[in-house]
Structures are given as structure tokens and as C-alpha cells.
XYZ file of C-alpha atoms in Angstrom:
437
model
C 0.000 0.000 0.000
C 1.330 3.270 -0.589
C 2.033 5.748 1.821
C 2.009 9.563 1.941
C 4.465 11.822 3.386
C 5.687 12.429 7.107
C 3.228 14.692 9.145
C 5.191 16.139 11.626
C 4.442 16.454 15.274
C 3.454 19.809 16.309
C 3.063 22.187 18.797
C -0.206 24.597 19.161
C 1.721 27.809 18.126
C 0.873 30.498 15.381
C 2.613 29.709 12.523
C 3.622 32.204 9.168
C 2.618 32.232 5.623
C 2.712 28.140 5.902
C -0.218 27.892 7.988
C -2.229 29.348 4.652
C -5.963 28.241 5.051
C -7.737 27.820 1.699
C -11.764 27.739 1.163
C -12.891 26.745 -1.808
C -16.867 26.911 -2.886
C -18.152 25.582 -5.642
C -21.954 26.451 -6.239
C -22.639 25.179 -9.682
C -20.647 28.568 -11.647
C -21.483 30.516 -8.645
C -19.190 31.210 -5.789
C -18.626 33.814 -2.890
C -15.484 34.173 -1.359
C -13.690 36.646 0.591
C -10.142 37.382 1.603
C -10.029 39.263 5.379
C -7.421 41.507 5.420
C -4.355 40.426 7.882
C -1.730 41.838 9.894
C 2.172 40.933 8.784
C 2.185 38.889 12.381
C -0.840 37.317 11.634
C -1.206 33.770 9.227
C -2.681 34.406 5.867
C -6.151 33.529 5.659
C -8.362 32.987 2.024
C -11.851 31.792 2.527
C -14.820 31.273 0.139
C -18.927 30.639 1.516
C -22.022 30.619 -0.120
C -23.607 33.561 1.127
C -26.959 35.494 1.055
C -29.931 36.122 -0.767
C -28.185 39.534 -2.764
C -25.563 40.387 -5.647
C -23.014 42.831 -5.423
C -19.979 43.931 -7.090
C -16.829 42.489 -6.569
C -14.990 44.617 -3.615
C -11.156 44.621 -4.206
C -9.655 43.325 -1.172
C -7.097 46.266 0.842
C -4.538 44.817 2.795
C -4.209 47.003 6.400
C -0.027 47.581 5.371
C 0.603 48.085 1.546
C 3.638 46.322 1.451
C 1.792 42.758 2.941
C 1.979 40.270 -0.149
C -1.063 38.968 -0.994
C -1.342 35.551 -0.906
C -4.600 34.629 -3.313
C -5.655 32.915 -5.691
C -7.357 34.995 -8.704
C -11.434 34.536 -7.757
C -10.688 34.583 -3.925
C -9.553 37.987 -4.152
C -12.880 39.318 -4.983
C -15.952 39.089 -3.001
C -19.576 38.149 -4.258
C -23.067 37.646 -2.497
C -25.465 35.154 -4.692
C -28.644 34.072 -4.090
C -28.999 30.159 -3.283
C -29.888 28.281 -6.427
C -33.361 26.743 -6.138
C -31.577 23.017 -6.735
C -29.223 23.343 -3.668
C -31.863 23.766 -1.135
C -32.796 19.983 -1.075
C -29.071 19.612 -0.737
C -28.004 17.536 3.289
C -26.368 19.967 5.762
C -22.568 20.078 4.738
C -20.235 17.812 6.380
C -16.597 18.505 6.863
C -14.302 15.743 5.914
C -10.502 15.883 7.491
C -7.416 14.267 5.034
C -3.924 13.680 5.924
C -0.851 13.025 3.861
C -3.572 15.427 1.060
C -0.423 15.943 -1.284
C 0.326 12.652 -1.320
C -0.518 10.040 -4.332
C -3.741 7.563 -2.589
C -5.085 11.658 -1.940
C -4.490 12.739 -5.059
C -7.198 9.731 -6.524
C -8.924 10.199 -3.554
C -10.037 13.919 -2.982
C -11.498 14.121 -6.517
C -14.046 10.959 -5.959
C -15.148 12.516 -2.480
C -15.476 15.912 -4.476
C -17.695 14.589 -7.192
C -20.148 12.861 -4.849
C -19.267 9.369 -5.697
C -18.357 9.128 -2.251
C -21.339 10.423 -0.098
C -23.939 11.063 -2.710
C -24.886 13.486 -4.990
C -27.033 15.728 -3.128
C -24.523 15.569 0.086
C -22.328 18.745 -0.119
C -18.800 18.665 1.857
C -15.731 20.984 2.752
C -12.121 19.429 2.422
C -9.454 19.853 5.607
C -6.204 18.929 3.973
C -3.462 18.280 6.409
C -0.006 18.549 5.026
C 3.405 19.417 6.089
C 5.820 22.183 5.534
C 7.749 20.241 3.390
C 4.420 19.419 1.322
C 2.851 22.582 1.694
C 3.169 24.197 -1.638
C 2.237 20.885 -3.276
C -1.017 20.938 -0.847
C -1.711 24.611 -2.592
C -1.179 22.978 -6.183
C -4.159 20.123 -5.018
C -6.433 23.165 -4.155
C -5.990 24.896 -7.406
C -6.899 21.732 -9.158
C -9.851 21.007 -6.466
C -10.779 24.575 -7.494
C -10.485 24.438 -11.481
C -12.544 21.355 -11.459
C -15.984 23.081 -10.850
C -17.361 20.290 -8.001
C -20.678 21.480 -7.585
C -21.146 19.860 -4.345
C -17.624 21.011 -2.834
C -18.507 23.962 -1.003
C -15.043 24.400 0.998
C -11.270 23.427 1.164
C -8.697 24.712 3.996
C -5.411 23.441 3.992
C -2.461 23.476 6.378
C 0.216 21.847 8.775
C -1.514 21.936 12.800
C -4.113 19.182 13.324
C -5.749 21.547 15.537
C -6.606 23.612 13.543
C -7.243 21.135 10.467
C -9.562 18.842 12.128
C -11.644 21.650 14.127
C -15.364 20.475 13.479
C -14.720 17.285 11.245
C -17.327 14.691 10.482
C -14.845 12.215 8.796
C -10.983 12.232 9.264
C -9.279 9.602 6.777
C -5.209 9.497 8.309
C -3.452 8.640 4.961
C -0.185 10.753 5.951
C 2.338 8.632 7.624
C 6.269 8.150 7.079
C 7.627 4.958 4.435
C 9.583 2.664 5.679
C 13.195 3.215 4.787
C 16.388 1.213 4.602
C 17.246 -0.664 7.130
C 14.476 0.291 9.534
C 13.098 -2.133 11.766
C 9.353 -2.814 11.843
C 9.494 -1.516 16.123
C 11.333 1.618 14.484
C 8.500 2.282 12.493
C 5.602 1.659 14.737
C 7.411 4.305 17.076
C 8.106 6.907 14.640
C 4.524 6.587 13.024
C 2.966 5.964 16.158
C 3.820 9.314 17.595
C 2.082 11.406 14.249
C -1.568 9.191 15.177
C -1.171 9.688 18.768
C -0.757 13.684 18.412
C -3.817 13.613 15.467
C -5.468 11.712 17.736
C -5.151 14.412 20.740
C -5.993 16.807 17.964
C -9.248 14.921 17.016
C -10.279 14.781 20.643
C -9.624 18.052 21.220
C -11.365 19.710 17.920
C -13.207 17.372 16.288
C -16.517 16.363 16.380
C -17.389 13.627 19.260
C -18.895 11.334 16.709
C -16.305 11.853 13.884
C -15.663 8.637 12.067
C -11.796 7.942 11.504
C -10.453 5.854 9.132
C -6.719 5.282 9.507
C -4.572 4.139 6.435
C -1.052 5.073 7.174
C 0.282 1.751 8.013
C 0.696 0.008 10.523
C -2.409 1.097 10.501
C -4.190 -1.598 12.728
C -1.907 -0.341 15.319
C -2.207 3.324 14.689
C -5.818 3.136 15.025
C -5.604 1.278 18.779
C -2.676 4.391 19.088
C -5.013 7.008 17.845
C -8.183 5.615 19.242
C -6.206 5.773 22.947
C -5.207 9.587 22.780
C -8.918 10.482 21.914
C -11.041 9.030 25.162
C -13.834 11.520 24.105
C -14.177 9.928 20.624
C -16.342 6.447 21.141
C -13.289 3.294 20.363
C -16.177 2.288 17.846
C -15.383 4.785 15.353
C -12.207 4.343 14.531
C -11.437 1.592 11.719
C -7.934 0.669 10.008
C -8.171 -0.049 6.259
C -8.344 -3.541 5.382
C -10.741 -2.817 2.525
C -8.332 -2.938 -0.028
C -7.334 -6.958 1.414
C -10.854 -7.775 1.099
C -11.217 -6.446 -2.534
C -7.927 -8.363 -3.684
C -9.469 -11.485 -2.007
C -12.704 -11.188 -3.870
C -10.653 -10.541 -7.180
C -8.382 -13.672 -6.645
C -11.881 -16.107 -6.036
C -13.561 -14.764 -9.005
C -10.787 -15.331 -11.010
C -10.197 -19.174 -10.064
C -13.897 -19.899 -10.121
C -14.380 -18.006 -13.481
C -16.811 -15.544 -12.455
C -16.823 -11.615 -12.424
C -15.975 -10.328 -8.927
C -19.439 -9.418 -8.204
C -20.376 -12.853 -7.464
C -17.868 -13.310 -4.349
C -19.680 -12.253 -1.491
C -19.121 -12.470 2.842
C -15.344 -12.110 2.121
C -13.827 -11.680 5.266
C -10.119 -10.380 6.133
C -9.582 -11.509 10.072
C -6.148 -9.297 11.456
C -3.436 -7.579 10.875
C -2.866 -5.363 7.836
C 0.343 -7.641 7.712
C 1.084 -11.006 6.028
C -0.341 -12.751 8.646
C -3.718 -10.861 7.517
C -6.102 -14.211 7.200
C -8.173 -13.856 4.201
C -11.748 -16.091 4.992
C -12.519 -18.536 2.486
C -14.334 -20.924 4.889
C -17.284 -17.954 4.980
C -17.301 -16.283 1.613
C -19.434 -17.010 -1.167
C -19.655 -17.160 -4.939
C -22.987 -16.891 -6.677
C -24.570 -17.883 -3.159
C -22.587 -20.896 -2.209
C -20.153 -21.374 -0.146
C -16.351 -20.752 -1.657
C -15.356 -24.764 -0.485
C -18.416 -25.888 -2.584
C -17.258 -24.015 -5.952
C -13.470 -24.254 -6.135
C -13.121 -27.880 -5.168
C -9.215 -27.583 -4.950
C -8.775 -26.660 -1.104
C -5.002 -27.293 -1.026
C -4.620 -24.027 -3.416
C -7.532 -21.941 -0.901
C -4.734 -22.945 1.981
C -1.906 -22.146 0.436
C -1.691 -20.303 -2.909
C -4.621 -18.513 -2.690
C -3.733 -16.998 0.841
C -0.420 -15.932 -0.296
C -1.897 -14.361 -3.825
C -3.474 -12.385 -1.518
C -0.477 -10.944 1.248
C 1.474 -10.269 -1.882
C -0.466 -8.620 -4.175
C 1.004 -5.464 -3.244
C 4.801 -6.765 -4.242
C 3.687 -7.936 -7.262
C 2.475 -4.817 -8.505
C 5.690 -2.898 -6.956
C 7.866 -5.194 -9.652
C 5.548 -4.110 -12.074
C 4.755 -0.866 -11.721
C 7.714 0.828 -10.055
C 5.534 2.121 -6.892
C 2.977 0.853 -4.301
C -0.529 0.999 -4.885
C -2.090 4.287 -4.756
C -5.387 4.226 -7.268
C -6.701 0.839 -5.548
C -5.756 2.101 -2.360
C -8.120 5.189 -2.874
C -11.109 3.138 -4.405
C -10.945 0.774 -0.839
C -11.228 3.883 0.719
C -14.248 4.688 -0.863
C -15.579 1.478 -0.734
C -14.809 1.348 2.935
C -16.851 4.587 3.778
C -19.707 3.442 1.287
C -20.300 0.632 3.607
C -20.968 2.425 6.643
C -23.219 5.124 4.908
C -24.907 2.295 2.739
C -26.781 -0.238 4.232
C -25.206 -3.467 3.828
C -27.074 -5.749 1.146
C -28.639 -8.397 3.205
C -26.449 -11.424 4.117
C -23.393 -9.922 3.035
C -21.026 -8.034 5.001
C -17.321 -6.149 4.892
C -14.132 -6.044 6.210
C -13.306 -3.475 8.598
C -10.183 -3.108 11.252
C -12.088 -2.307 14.494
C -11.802 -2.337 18.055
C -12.167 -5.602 19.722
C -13.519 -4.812 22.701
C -16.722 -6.828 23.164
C -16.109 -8.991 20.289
C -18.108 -12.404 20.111
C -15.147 -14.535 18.461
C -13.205 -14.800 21.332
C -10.128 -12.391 20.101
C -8.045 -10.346 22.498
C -9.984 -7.240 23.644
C -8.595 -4.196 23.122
C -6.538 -4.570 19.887
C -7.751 -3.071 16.463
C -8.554 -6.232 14.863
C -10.367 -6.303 11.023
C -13.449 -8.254 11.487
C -16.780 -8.693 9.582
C -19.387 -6.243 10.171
C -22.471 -4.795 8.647
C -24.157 -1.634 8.632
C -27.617 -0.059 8.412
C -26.141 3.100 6.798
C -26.137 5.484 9.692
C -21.781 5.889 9.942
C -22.066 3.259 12.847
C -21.481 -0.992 12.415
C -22.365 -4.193 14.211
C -19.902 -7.230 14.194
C -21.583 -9.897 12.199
C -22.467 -13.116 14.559
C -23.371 -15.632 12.173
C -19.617 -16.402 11.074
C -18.095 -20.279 11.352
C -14.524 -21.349 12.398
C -12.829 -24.718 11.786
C -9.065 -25.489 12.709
C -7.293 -23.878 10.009
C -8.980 -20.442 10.516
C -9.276 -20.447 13.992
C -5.523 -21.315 14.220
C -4.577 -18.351 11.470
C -6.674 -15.920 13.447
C -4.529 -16.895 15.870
C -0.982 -16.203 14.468
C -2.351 -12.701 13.874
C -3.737 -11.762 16.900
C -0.342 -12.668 18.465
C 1.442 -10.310 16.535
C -1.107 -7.456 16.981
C -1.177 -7.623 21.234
C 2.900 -7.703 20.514
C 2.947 -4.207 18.426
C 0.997 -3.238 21.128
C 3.274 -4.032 23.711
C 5.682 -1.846 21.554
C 3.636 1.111 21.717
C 2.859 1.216 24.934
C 4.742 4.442 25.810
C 1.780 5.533 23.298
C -1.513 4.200 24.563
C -0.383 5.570 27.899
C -0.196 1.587 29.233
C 3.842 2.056 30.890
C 7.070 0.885 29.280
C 7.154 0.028 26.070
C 9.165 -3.804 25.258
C 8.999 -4.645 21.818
C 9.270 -8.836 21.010
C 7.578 -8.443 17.566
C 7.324 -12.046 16.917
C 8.513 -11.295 12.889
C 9.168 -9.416 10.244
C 5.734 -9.522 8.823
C 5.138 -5.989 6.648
C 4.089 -6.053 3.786
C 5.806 -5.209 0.666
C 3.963 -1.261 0.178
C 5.047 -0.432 3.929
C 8.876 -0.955 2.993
């Protein structure tokens, strides 16, 4: 899986000409946006809204010391009052939607499907927090240009900049992306610690400014682990709403069935990843289905389900590296998608997703208090149930197993993080996967 750029830690200061905050409002060809005039100590600060029911002129914007540059962007230098268009007054109220690591490449599929609606509907307007760095921050200008040439009718508002506090004030939906690669001769411990201290400072910054039922989906990897990290540093936030992206295991499950059965990939159904986003992730063929029946009953050779198919599946994301030069970054986005479509979608009856989520209360019997991917199912309201109606036999149970290990030992690494004491780090393997490296 790819992975976007480092996201400092911070500290709640004013910042310069860095901490830029861009709105951008797109109301079919109409827009109204204003740029408040600043102070040199102050941080720059463009913003667009829909506004009232009158017209006027555009109002050239003064600056209180002439020699202040002007940091705009041609149309948000100019300020307009429209009437609301008939059409947008069936529109939902606007939610805000947070995204880290926004300059890097799974964002730069991503922002444009949430923009367009495909995400959350076309009659569901939102407003973009993009969370960058300073080292990304004139890239994370360049994505809200091309936000704002697009014309999204539904995207009424994008703010960028580099403090989580000030990014996440208000969100509905945070999705962590931003996290730091795994470089040369790092060891996995070295990497839950560095990455673990960027989720547990967003996830003070959630807590802090965000709103107490914000959904967060964490894909920065390890992410199973930087959820449980996250989820601990933000005890106002219910553990429920946090997930880690497995979404992306599930699809190349599905993909791998349909292929060996002969089918299109809309025929696999229950797939189930149990785990770790690691290799010891345990893609559930015992409980999916193709065209209705059980996987065992349609591809009769269960030696390759054991073995082959399994390992198709944990290195996927290598194979494409070889062949592609890079990670996955497209796919990645699209999981993410599909991963928020199945909590605001009801789940088609009998089916369900993949999901890493808190195990706390769990009926399978796994470790509580890990961030585990499980089956679940939705009505569509944001929120989940775990799915009961699941079987186990030897094989999975003892594959759940190997995973779960290796999850309560990351989290006896990050302990220093989840504010549980000393951290001692016996990772039982190296077991990332090929995009973390």
C-alpha cells in the first residue's frame, strides 16, 4: 500500500505564511469568497462561503499595510453575495471531511471521488481539511488549485495546512493517509514508534477539535496499530469509530476467487479479512461465497484456498511494486471509498465487509482491546455491528490466531503511546508487507 508523506508532530503555536488556510466553494458557476485583510504577524487567511440572498460587485480586497503580499488565488480575491440556487436547497447539511498526507498520491485519486459525490452522494455537499506538512505545503496549494479548477458542484469548501488543531476543528470524517515509508534498514518496532507518535498527536488533535462522533479511518500503516494508538489519545471519541483499512485486502481477495472460479468479482460475497494489515492478515474462504454458495463448494481444490490462494493475496502489493515501479495508490483510494460506502450504505442483506475495528466486546473470542479487522455490517447510519453468524474450523481459527499474536505484541511496543507504561517490543517477525517498505 502506498504511503504519503511524514506529518510532523506539532506544537499549538501560530505559525507564518505556511499555515495558509484555503476555502474553496463551488456552487454550480457561482461562488462567494472573501479574503479578510491580515496583519504581517498574523497567518494568511483565504476563505470562500455561499452567502446570502443579494448580488453585489466584486470589492477589491485592501490589505491594512501596503507592502503585505497577498497571498490569493485569482477569484478569492474578490468578493460576491449570490442568491442560493433553487436546486441546492434539497441539498443535506454540509459535512466537513478531514485528510492527511492530502499531497500525497492515494489523496491525489482520492479527494477528486469525495469531491464529485461518488463518495457520499450526490445531493450531500462537503468541505475538504487537507493536512499537510511544511515540506508538502506548496504541493497541498497545487491540489487546491486543481480542487478549485474542477468546478465540483457539491464542494462547497477546502482549507489546507500543517496543525491538526486547527485542520480537524469540526470534522465529520478524518481519513489518516499521511504517515512516514519505511526506509532502509528500519526495523518494523522503528516504524511503529516513529509513526505511532504522528496518530497519537492527530489523535489528541481529534479529541480536542473534532466532532465527538467523527468517524476515523486510519490508512497510514501500521495502521491496525495506529488506530488502537489514535483511538487511545482520543477518550472523548467512542473506540467504535475508529477503523484501520483492510478494505483494499478484502477487494484483492474477492478478485483472486472470481478469477479461479471463473466468475466476475461481483459474485464473491461475505469475504472476510480476520487481522493484521500484515502477512499474517487471514483472508476467509471458509465464509465467503460465490454466486450464493459457499467458496469450499465451488473451487473444489482446497489445497490451493490454503496455500496459494492466501499468499496471492499478502502479496499482491509486491507484485504490482515489480511491475509498476511504486505501491498501490489508485486501488488504495477506491478501498477507501468502498470502505466509507459501507458504513453510509446499508449493507445488502447477508453480506457483510471487512473493517479493522476495536475488539472490545467482540463475540469470536479475540483479544480485547486490539484493532482487529473483522466482519461487520451496517444499516447506513456511519455506525457498524460485528456480524455473529460467522463459522470457524481449525485452520482459521488457528490463522486468526498467528495474527492476533502479533497485533497484542505491536501493542506491547507502543505502549509508551496508549499511555499503558514501558514500552518492550518482542515483535514475533518481520511480517510488513511489501507497500510499507
Amino acid at each position: 500500500m502506498a504511503v504519503a508523506e511524514l506529518t510532523p508532530s506539532y506544537t499549538k503555536t501560530h505559525l507564518h505564511s505556511s499555515q495558509l488556510s484555503l476555502l474553496s466553494t463551488r456552487l454550480f458557476n457561482h461562488r462567494h469568497c472573501a479574503l479578510r485583510p491580515l496583519s504581517r504577524t498574523q497567518h494568511a487567511g483565504i476563505c470562500c462561503s455561499i452567502a446570502p440572498n443579494q448580488v453585489q460587485a466584486p470589492v477589491p480586497v485592501q490589505n491594512e499595510e501596503p507592502n503585505n503580499k497577498n497571498d490569493c488565488y485569482g477569484v478569492f480575491c474578490l468578493t460576491y453575495d449570490l442568491k442560493a440556487e433553487e436546486e441546492t436547497r434539497s441539498w443535506k447539511k454540509l459535512i466537513n471531511i478531514a485528510v492527511s498526507g492530502a499531497a500525497g498520491m492515494i489523496s491525489n485519486h482520492l479527494l477528486f471521488k469525495l469531491a464529485s459525490g461518488e463518495v457520499f452522494g450526490p445531493d450531500q455537499p462537503i468541505a475538504l481539511k487537507l493536512l499537510g506538512s511544511e515540506r508538502s505545503f506548496q504541493a497541498l496549494e497545487g491540489v487546491a488549485m486543481e480542487l478549485e479548477d474542477s468546478l465540483f458542484p457539491l464542494l462547497r469548501e477546502v482549507r489546507i495546512g500543517i496543525d491538526p488543531y486547527d485542520v480537524f476543528q469540526g470534522v465529520d470524517w478524518a481519513l489518516l493517509i499521511g504517515a512516514k515509508p519505511r526506509g532502509p534498514g528500519m526495523e518494523r518496532a522503528g516504524l511503529l514508534d516513529i509513526n505511532g507518535q504522528i496518530f497519537a498527536e492527530q489523535g489528541k488533535a481529534l479529541n480536542a477539535v473534532a466532532s465527538q462522533n467523527v468517524k476515523v479511518v486510519v490508512v497510514g500503516n501500521p495502521c491496525n496499530t495506529n488506530a488502537l494508538i489514535c483511538l487511545k489519545n482520543a477518550p472523548n471519541i467512542p473506540a467504535k469509530n475508529f477503523h484501520a483499512l483492510t478494505r483494499l485486502d478484502e477487494n484483492r481477495a474477492k478478485c483472486q476467487l472470481a478469477l479461479k472460479a471463473g466468475v466476475f468479482y461481483d459474485k464473491v460475497s461475505n469475504m472476510t479479512i480476520w487481522g493484521n494489515h500484515s502477512t499474517t492478515q487471514v483472508p476467509d474462504f471458509l465464509n465467503a461465497r460465490i454466486n450464493g454458495l459457499p467458496v469450499k463448494e465451488v473451487i473444489k481444490d482446497h489445497k490451493w484456498l490454503e496455500e496459494e490462494f492466501t499468499d496471492k493475496v499478502q502479496k499482491r502489493g509486491g507484485v504490482l511494486i515489480k511491475k509498476w515501479g511504486r505501491s498501490s495508490a489508485a486501488s488504495t483510494a477506491v478501498s477507501i471509498v468502498d470502505a466509507i460506502r459501507s458504513l453510509v450504505t446499508p449493507t445488502p442483506e447477508g453480506d457483510w465487509f471487512s473493517s479493522g475495528v476495536y475488539t472490545t466486546g467482540n463475540p469470536y473470542g479475540i483479544e480485547e482491546d486490539i484493532v482487529f479487522s473483522m466482519p461487520c455490517r451496517s444499516k447506513g447510519d456511519g455506525d457498524y455491528e460485528l456480524v455473529k453468524d460467522v463459522i470457524f474450523d481449525d485452520y482459521l481459527r488457528k490463522k486468526i490466531s498467528k495474527s492476533e499474536a502479533e497485533l497484542l505484541a505491536e501493542k506491547r511496543c507502543v505502549a509508551h503511546l496508549t499511555g499503558e507504561g514501558i514500552a518492550v517490543c518482542d515483535l514475533p517477525g518481520d511480517t510488513m508487507l511489501p507497500g510499507e517498505m
